[in-house]
Amino acid sequence: MTSDGRLSYFFPGRVDVRYATTCGELDSARFFSFLTAGESRVLGQQEGQPLDPLGWQQCAHPPVRMVGEQPGIYAAFVVGAPPARTPTPTDCHISAAPGQLLDAVFGDGLTYSAAQALASRALAAGFDGARIERTNCSTFRVVVTGIPDDAKVQADFRAETARVGFQVSYAPALRYPEVAADIAAVPP
């Protein structure tokens, strides 16, 4: 299923061209994509199609896994079964840059929904610097950045997080793209 009519040329008779508005509309699809730029974006909005890829990643039934994205141009997903090949960060134009000091990692390799819940818990517990970073097409991590490379500071921070139910690890600082923690899920 896609909103990109050009795919009908490459896959004649196998493409359902329409604007999906709910997760349930993807039940019979194996692949789902949509364009996110220019007139395609405007038409999608007019048809009521949610256009934030993170909203689609929150579909539980059927599960939707991103396999490719060029932000501001397109998003592509496999629906139902896992993709034939695990996507790489490059497939979604994700790259990391060196950061400063250390990262306190609250969770890594998470779905967006799990990262959203973990970041919400961390913020509610007073860790105001908690943020969600996207590490691959469909995986995220929750971090607090800027932890000094000082054993006492790290021990104090680890004890503070443990008191409220978190287990953190420390990693060399890498900045992945930060994503908002409040992206609404596409309706079931």
PDB file of C-alpha atoms in Angstrom:
ATOM      1  CA  MET A   1       0.000   0.000   0.000  1.00  0.00           C
ATOM      2  CA  THR A   2       1.317   3.421  -0.906  1.00  0.00           C
ATOM      3  CA  SER A   3       0.304   6.953  -1.730  1.00  0.00           C
ATOM      4  CA  ASP A   4       2.997   6.965  -4.435  1.00  0.00           C
ATOM      5  CA  GLY A   5       1.271   6.028  -7.704  1.00  0.00           C
ATOM      6  CA  ARG A   6       4.618   5.582  -9.443  1.00  0.00           C
ATOM      7  CA  LEU A   7       5.057   2.209  -7.715  1.00  0.00           C
ATOM      8  CA  SER A   8       2.228   0.821  -9.879  1.00  0.00           C
ATOM      9  CA  TYR A   9       4.548   1.120 -12.860  1.00  0.00           C
ATOM     10  CA  PHE A  10       7.203  -1.067 -11.213  1.00  0.00           C
ATOM     11  CA  PHE A  11       4.761  -3.546  -9.612  1.00  0.00           C
ATOM     12  CA  PRO A  12       1.736  -3.697 -11.939  1.00  0.00           C
ATOM     13  CA  GLY A  13      -1.365  -5.182 -10.343  1.00  0.00           C
ATOM     14  CA  ARG A  14       0.337  -5.540  -6.953  1.00  0.00           C
ATOM     15  CA  VAL A  15       0.083  -2.027  -5.536  1.00  0.00           C
ATOM     16  CA  ASP A  16      -2.863  -0.566  -3.631  1.00  0.00           C
ATOM     17  CA  VAL A  17      -2.572   3.196  -4.159  1.00  0.00           C
ATOM     18  CA  ARG A  18      -4.405   5.111  -1.447  1.00  0.00           C
ATOM     19  CA  TYR A  19      -3.925   7.221   1.648  1.00  0.00           C
ATOM     20  CA  ALA A  20      -4.040   5.062   4.777  1.00  0.00           C
ATOM     21  CA  THR A  21      -5.406   6.758   7.878  1.00  0.00           C
ATOM     22  CA  THR A  22      -5.352   3.909  10.460  1.00  0.00           C
ATOM     23  CA  CYS A  23      -3.118   0.983  11.367  1.00  0.00           C
ATOM     24  CA  GLY A  24      -5.941  -1.457  10.626  1.00  0.00           C
ATOM     25  CA  GLU A  25      -5.983  -0.406   6.974  1.00  0.00           C
ATOM     26  CA  LEU A  26      -2.560  -2.046   6.643  1.00  0.00           C
ATOM     27  CA  ASP A  27      -3.791  -5.527   7.676  1.00  0.00           C
ATOM     28  CA  SER A  28      -3.571  -6.962   4.162  1.00  0.00           C
ATOM     29  CA  ALA A  29      -0.394  -5.088   3.197  1.00  0.00           C
ATOM     30  CA  ARG A  30       3.163  -6.417   3.310  1.00  0.00           C
ATOM     31  CA  PHE A  31       4.745  -3.060   2.411  1.00  0.00           C
ATOM     32  CA  PHE A  32       3.623   0.497   3.141  1.00  0.00           C
ATOM     33  CA  SER A  33       5.141   3.764   2.003  1.00  0.00           C
ATOM     34  CA  PHE A  34       4.197   7.377   1.599  1.00  0.00           C
ATOM     35  CA  LEU A  35       5.721  10.568   0.268  1.00  0.00           C
ATOM     36  CA  THR A  36       6.311  13.404   2.722  1.00  0.00           C
ATOM     37  CA  ALA A  37       7.175  16.358   0.486  1.00  0.00           C
ATOM     38  CA  GLY A  38       5.478  18.991  -1.632  1.00  0.00           C
ATOM     39  CA  GLU A  39       2.106  18.297  -3.199  1.00  0.00           C
ATOM     40  CA  SER A  40       2.192  14.666  -1.982  1.00  0.00           C
ATOM     41  CA  ARG A  41       2.301  15.959   1.587  1.00  0.00           C
ATOM     42  CA  VAL A  42      -0.564  18.371   0.921  1.00  0.00           C
ATOM     43  CA  LEU A  43      -2.694  15.626  -0.661  1.00  0.00           C
ATOM     44  CA  GLY A  44      -1.918  13.286   2.258  1.00  0.00           C
ATOM     45  CA  GLN A  45      -3.020  15.966   4.717  1.00  0.00           C
ATOM     46  CA  GLN A  46      -6.228  16.578   2.745  1.00  0.00           C
ATOM     47  CA  GLU A  47      -6.973  12.846   2.818  1.00  0.00           C
ATOM     48  CA  GLY A  48      -6.306  12.682   6.575  1.00  0.00           C
ATOM     49  CA  GLN A  49      -3.208  10.466   6.331  1.00  0.00           C
ATOM     50  CA  PRO A  50      -0.909  10.808   9.353  1.00  0.00           C
ATOM     51  CA  LEU A  51       2.440  11.903   7.918  1.00  0.00           C
ATOM     52  CA  ASP A  52       4.811  11.441  10.860  1.00  0.00           C
ATOM     53  CA  PRO A  53       6.690   8.153  10.401  1.00  0.00           C
ATOM     54  CA  LEU A  54       7.018   7.810  14.182  1.00  0.00           C
ATOM     55  CA  GLY A  55       3.234   7.710  14.455  1.00  0.00           C
ATOM     56  CA  TRP A  56       3.119   4.725  12.086  1.00  0.00           C
ATOM     57  CA  GLN A  57       5.907   2.941  13.984  1.00  0.00           C
ATOM     58  CA  GLN A  58       3.572   2.783  16.983  1.00  0.00           C
ATOM     59  CA  CYS A  59       1.102   0.511  15.169  1.00  0.00           C
ATOM     60  CA  ALA A  60       0.773  -2.713  17.162  1.00  0.00           C
ATOM     61  CA  HIS A  61      -1.708  -4.588  14.951  1.00  0.00           C
ATOM     62  CA  PRO A  62      -0.340  -5.064  12.415  1.00  0.00           C
ATOM     63  CA  PRO A  63       3.236  -4.254  13.482  1.00  0.00           C
ATOM     64  CA  VAL A  64       4.908  -1.712  11.205  1.00  0.00           C
ATOM     65  CA  ARG A  65       8.715  -1.577  10.922  1.00  0.00           C
ATOM     66  CA  MET A  66      10.533   1.198   9.101  1.00  0.00           C
ATOM     67  CA  VAL A  67      13.026  -0.011   6.508  1.00  0.00           C
ATOM     68  CA  GLY A  68      13.871   3.244   4.748  1.00  0.00           C
ATOM     69  CA  GLU A  69      13.409   6.972   5.049  1.00  0.00           C
ATOM     70  CA  GLN A  70      14.642  10.177   3.528  1.00  0.00           C
ATOM     71  CA  PRO A  71      13.248  12.772   5.955  1.00  0.00           C
ATOM     72  CA  GLY A  72      11.061  15.221   4.112  1.00  0.00           C
ATOM     73  CA  ILE A  73      10.806  12.966   1.033  1.00  0.00           C
ATOM     74  CA  TYR A  74       9.505   9.449   1.823  1.00  0.00           C
ATOM     75  CA  ALA A  75       9.061   6.779   4.497  1.00  0.00           C
ATOM     76  CA  ALA A  76       8.944   3.016   3.788  1.00  0.00           C
ATOM     77  CA  PHE A  77       7.796   0.221   6.108  1.00  0.00           C
ATOM     78  CA  VAL A  78       7.430  -3.546   6.187  1.00  0.00           C
ATOM     79  CA  VAL A  79       4.079  -4.607   7.642  1.00  0.00           C
ATOM     80  CA  GLY A  80       3.496  -7.741   9.724  1.00  0.00           C
ATOM     81  CA  ALA A  81       6.538  -9.998   9.447  1.00  0.00           C
ATOM     82  CA  PRO A  82      10.059  -8.731  10.118  1.00  0.00           C
ATOM     83  CA  PRO A  83      11.946  -7.300   7.129  1.00  0.00           C
ATOM     84  CA  ALA A  84      14.001  -9.697   5.005  1.00  0.00           C
ATOM     85  CA  ARG A  85      17.104  -7.684   5.880  1.00  0.00           C
ATOM     86  CA  THR A  86      17.582  -5.671   9.049  1.00  0.00           C
ATOM     87  CA  PRO A  87      17.808  -2.035   7.993  1.00  0.00           C
ATOM     88  CA  THR A  88      20.940  -0.068   8.768  1.00  0.00           C
ATOM     89  CA  PRO A  89      21.080   3.515  10.038  1.00  0.00           C
ATOM     90  CA  THR A  90      22.137   4.534   6.512  1.00  0.00           C
ATOM     91  CA  ASP A  91      18.836   3.187   5.126  1.00  0.00           C
ATOM     92  CA  CYS A  92      17.102   5.925   7.122  1.00  0.00           C
ATOM     93  CA  HIS A  93      19.823   8.558   6.751  1.00  0.00           C
ATOM     94  CA  ILE A  94      20.770   8.373  10.438  1.00  0.00           C
ATOM     95  CA  SER A  95      24.287   9.185  11.512  1.00  0.00           C
ATOM     96  CA  ALA A  96      25.916   9.854  14.850  1.00  0.00           C
ATOM     97  CA  ALA A  97      28.322  12.621  15.732  1.00  0.00           C
ATOM     98  CA  PRO A  98      30.753  12.745  18.646  1.00  0.00           C
ATOM     99  CA  GLY A  99      29.392  14.411  21.756  1.00  0.00           C
ATOM    100  CA  GLN A 100      31.018  15.726  24.898  1.00  0.00           C
ATOM    101  CA  LEU A 101      31.660  13.904  28.162  1.00  0.00           C
ATOM    102  CA  LEU A 102      29.610  10.695  28.639  1.00  0.00           C
ATOM    103  CA  ASP A 103      26.032   9.596  28.040  1.00  0.00           C
ATOM    104  CA  ALA A 104      23.965   7.983  30.790  1.00  0.00           C
ATOM    105  CA  VAL A 105      21.940   5.431  28.846  1.00  0.00           C
ATOM    106  CA  PHE A 106      18.572   4.594  30.444  1.00  0.00           C
ATOM    107  CA  GLY A 107      17.601   2.211  27.627  1.00  0.00           C
ATOM    108  CA  ASP A 108      18.835   1.289  24.152  1.00  0.00           C
ATOM    109  CA  GLY A 109      17.459  -0.728  21.224  1.00  0.00           C
ATOM    110  CA  LEU A 110      13.912   0.327  22.161  1.00  0.00           C
ATOM    111  CA  THR A 111      10.830   0.775  20.028  1.00  0.00           C
ATOM    112  CA  TYR A 112       9.554   4.338  19.853  1.00  0.00           C
ATOM    113  CA  SER A 113       6.642   3.462  22.168  1.00  0.00           C
ATOM    114  CA  ALA A 114       8.993   1.927  24.758  1.00  0.00           C
ATOM    115  CA  ALA A 115      11.389   4.890  24.507  1.00  0.00           C
ATOM    116  CA  GLN A 116       8.469   7.283  24.879  1.00  0.00           C
ATOM    117  CA  ALA A 117       7.320   5.514  28.070  1.00  0.00           C
ATOM    118  CA  LEU A 118      10.850   5.336  29.505  1.00  0.00           C
ATOM    119  CA  ALA A 119      11.595   9.004  28.767  1.00  0.00           C
ATOM    120  CA  SER A 120       8.279   9.975  30.360  1.00  0.00           C
ATOM    121  CA  ARG A 121       9.156   8.000  33.514  1.00  0.00           C
ATOM    122  CA  ALA A 122      12.646   9.545  33.629  1.00  0.00           C
ATOM    123  CA  LEU A 123      11.291  13.068  33.233  1.00  0.00           C
ATOM    124  CA  ALA A 124       8.631  12.439  35.896  1.00  0.00           C
ATOM    125  CA  ALA A 125      11.378  11.221  38.260  1.00  0.00           C
ATOM    126  CA  GLY A 126      13.224  14.524  37.824  1.00  0.00           C
ATOM    127  CA  PHE A 127      15.792  13.680  35.151  1.00  0.00           C
ATOM    128  CA  ASP A 128      15.024  16.806  33.123  1.00  0.00           C
ATOM    129  CA  GLY A 129      17.746  16.117  30.569  1.00  0.00           C
ATOM    130  CA  ALA A 130      16.264  12.771  29.485  1.00  0.00           C
ATOM    131  CA  ARG A 131      15.807  12.660  25.740  1.00  0.00           C
ATOM    132  CA  ILE A 132      15.005  10.187  23.003  1.00  0.00           C
ATOM    133  CA  GLU A 133      17.532   9.618  20.243  1.00  0.00           C
ATOM    134  CA  ARG A 134      16.922   7.569  17.113  1.00  0.00           C
ATOM    135  CA  THR A 135      19.752   5.064  16.582  1.00  0.00           C
ATOM    136  CA  ASN A 136      18.347   3.112  13.614  1.00  0.00           C
ATOM    137  CA  CYS A 137      15.241   3.082  11.428  1.00  0.00           C
ATOM    138  CA  SER A 138      13.037   1.601  14.166  1.00  0.00           C
ATOM    139  CA  THR A 139      15.234   1.677  17.285  1.00  0.00           C
ATOM    140  CA  PHE A 140      15.695   4.383  19.868  1.00  0.00           C
ATOM    141  CA  ARG A 141      17.515   5.091  23.101  1.00  0.00           C
ATOM    142  CA  VAL A 142      16.848   7.268  26.122  1.00  0.00           C
ATOM    143  CA  VAL A 143      19.848   9.217  27.413  1.00  0.00           C
ATOM    144  CA  VAL A 144      20.962  11.999  29.686  1.00  0.00           C
ATOM    145  CA  THR A 145      23.989  13.652  28.132  1.00  0.00           C
ATOM    146  CA  GLY A 146      26.970  15.449  29.619  1.00  0.00           C
ATOM    147  CA  ILE A 147      27.901  13.122  32.474  1.00  0.00           C
ATOM    148  CA  PRO A 148      31.471  13.917  33.576  1.00  0.00           C
ATOM    149  CA  ASP A 149      34.155  11.250  33.298  1.00  0.00           C
ATOM    150  CA  ASP A 150      34.504  11.208  37.083  1.00  0.00           C
ATOM    151  CA  ALA A 151      33.946   7.985  39.039  1.00  0.00           C
ATOM    152  CA  LYS A 152      32.304   9.740  42.024  1.00  0.00           C
ATOM    153  CA  VAL A 153      29.883  11.730  39.864  1.00  0.00           C
ATOM    154  CA  GLN A 154      28.975   8.577  37.932  1.00  0.00           C
ATOM    155  CA  ALA A 155      28.474   6.564  41.128  1.00  0.00           C
ATOM    156  CA  ASP A 156      26.264   9.310  42.597  1.00  0.00           C
ATOM    157  CA  PHE A 157      24.193   9.547  39.409  1.00  0.00           C
ATOM    158  CA  ARG A 158      23.854   5.756  39.190  1.00  0.00           C
ATOM    159  CA  ALA A 159      22.723   5.612  42.856  1.00  0.00           C
ATOM    160  CA  GLU A 160      20.222   8.425  42.266  1.00  0.00           C
ATOM    161  CA  THR A 161      18.721   6.641  39.252  1.00  0.00           C
ATOM    162  CA  ALA A 162      18.647   3.276  41.067  1.00  0.00           C
ATOM    163  CA  ARG A 163      16.687   4.830  43.980  1.00  0.00           C
ATOM    164  CA  VAL A 164      13.831   5.512  41.562  1.00  0.00           C
ATOM    165  CA  GLY A 165      14.014   2.235  39.662  1.00  0.00           C
ATOM    166  CA  PHE A 166      16.348   2.880  36.730  1.00  0.00           C
ATOM    167  CA  GLN A 167      19.498   1.043  35.722  1.00  0.00           C
ATOM    168  CA  VAL A 168      21.821   3.219  33.668  1.00  0.00           C
ATOM    169  CA  SER A 169      24.992   2.437  31.820  1.00  0.00           C
ATOM    170  CA  TYR A 170      27.597   4.896  30.657  1.00  0.00           C
ATOM    171  CA  ALA A 171      28.798   5.205  27.086  1.00  0.00           C
ATOM    172  CA  PRO A 172      31.092   7.548  25.181  1.00  0.00           C
ATOM    173  CA  ALA A 173      29.036  10.514  24.033  1.00  0.00           C
ATOM    174  CA  LEU A 174      27.490  10.088  20.595  1.00  0.00           C
ATOM    175  CA  ARG A 175      24.743  12.373  19.344  1.00  0.00           C
ATOM    176  CA  TYR A 176      22.079  10.641  17.310  1.00  0.00           C
ATOM    177  CA  PRO A 177      19.097  12.572  15.955  1.00  0.00           C
ATOM    178  CA  GLU A 178      16.860  13.608  18.825  1.00  0.00           C
ATOM    179  CA  VAL A 179      13.157  12.961  18.393  1.00  0.00           C
ATOM    180  CA  ALA A 180      10.190  14.416  20.230  1.00  0.00           C
ATOM    181  CA  ALA A 181       8.694  12.321  23.015  1.00  0.00           C
ATOM    182  CA  ASP A 182       5.119  13.286  22.199  1.00  0.00           C
ATOM    183  CA  ILE A 183       4.441  11.982  18.682  1.00  0.00           C
ATOM    184  CA  ALA A 184       0.864  10.716  18.602  1.00  0.00           C
ATOM    185  CA  ALA A 185       0.241   7.142  17.524  1.00  0.00           C
ATOM    186  CA  VAL A 186      -1.723   6.506  14.340  1.00  0.00           C
ATOM    187  CA  PRO A 187      -5.256   5.354  15.279  1.00  0.00           C
ATOM    188  CA  PRO A 188      -5.712   1.571  15.434  1.00  0.00           C
TER     189      PRO A 188
END
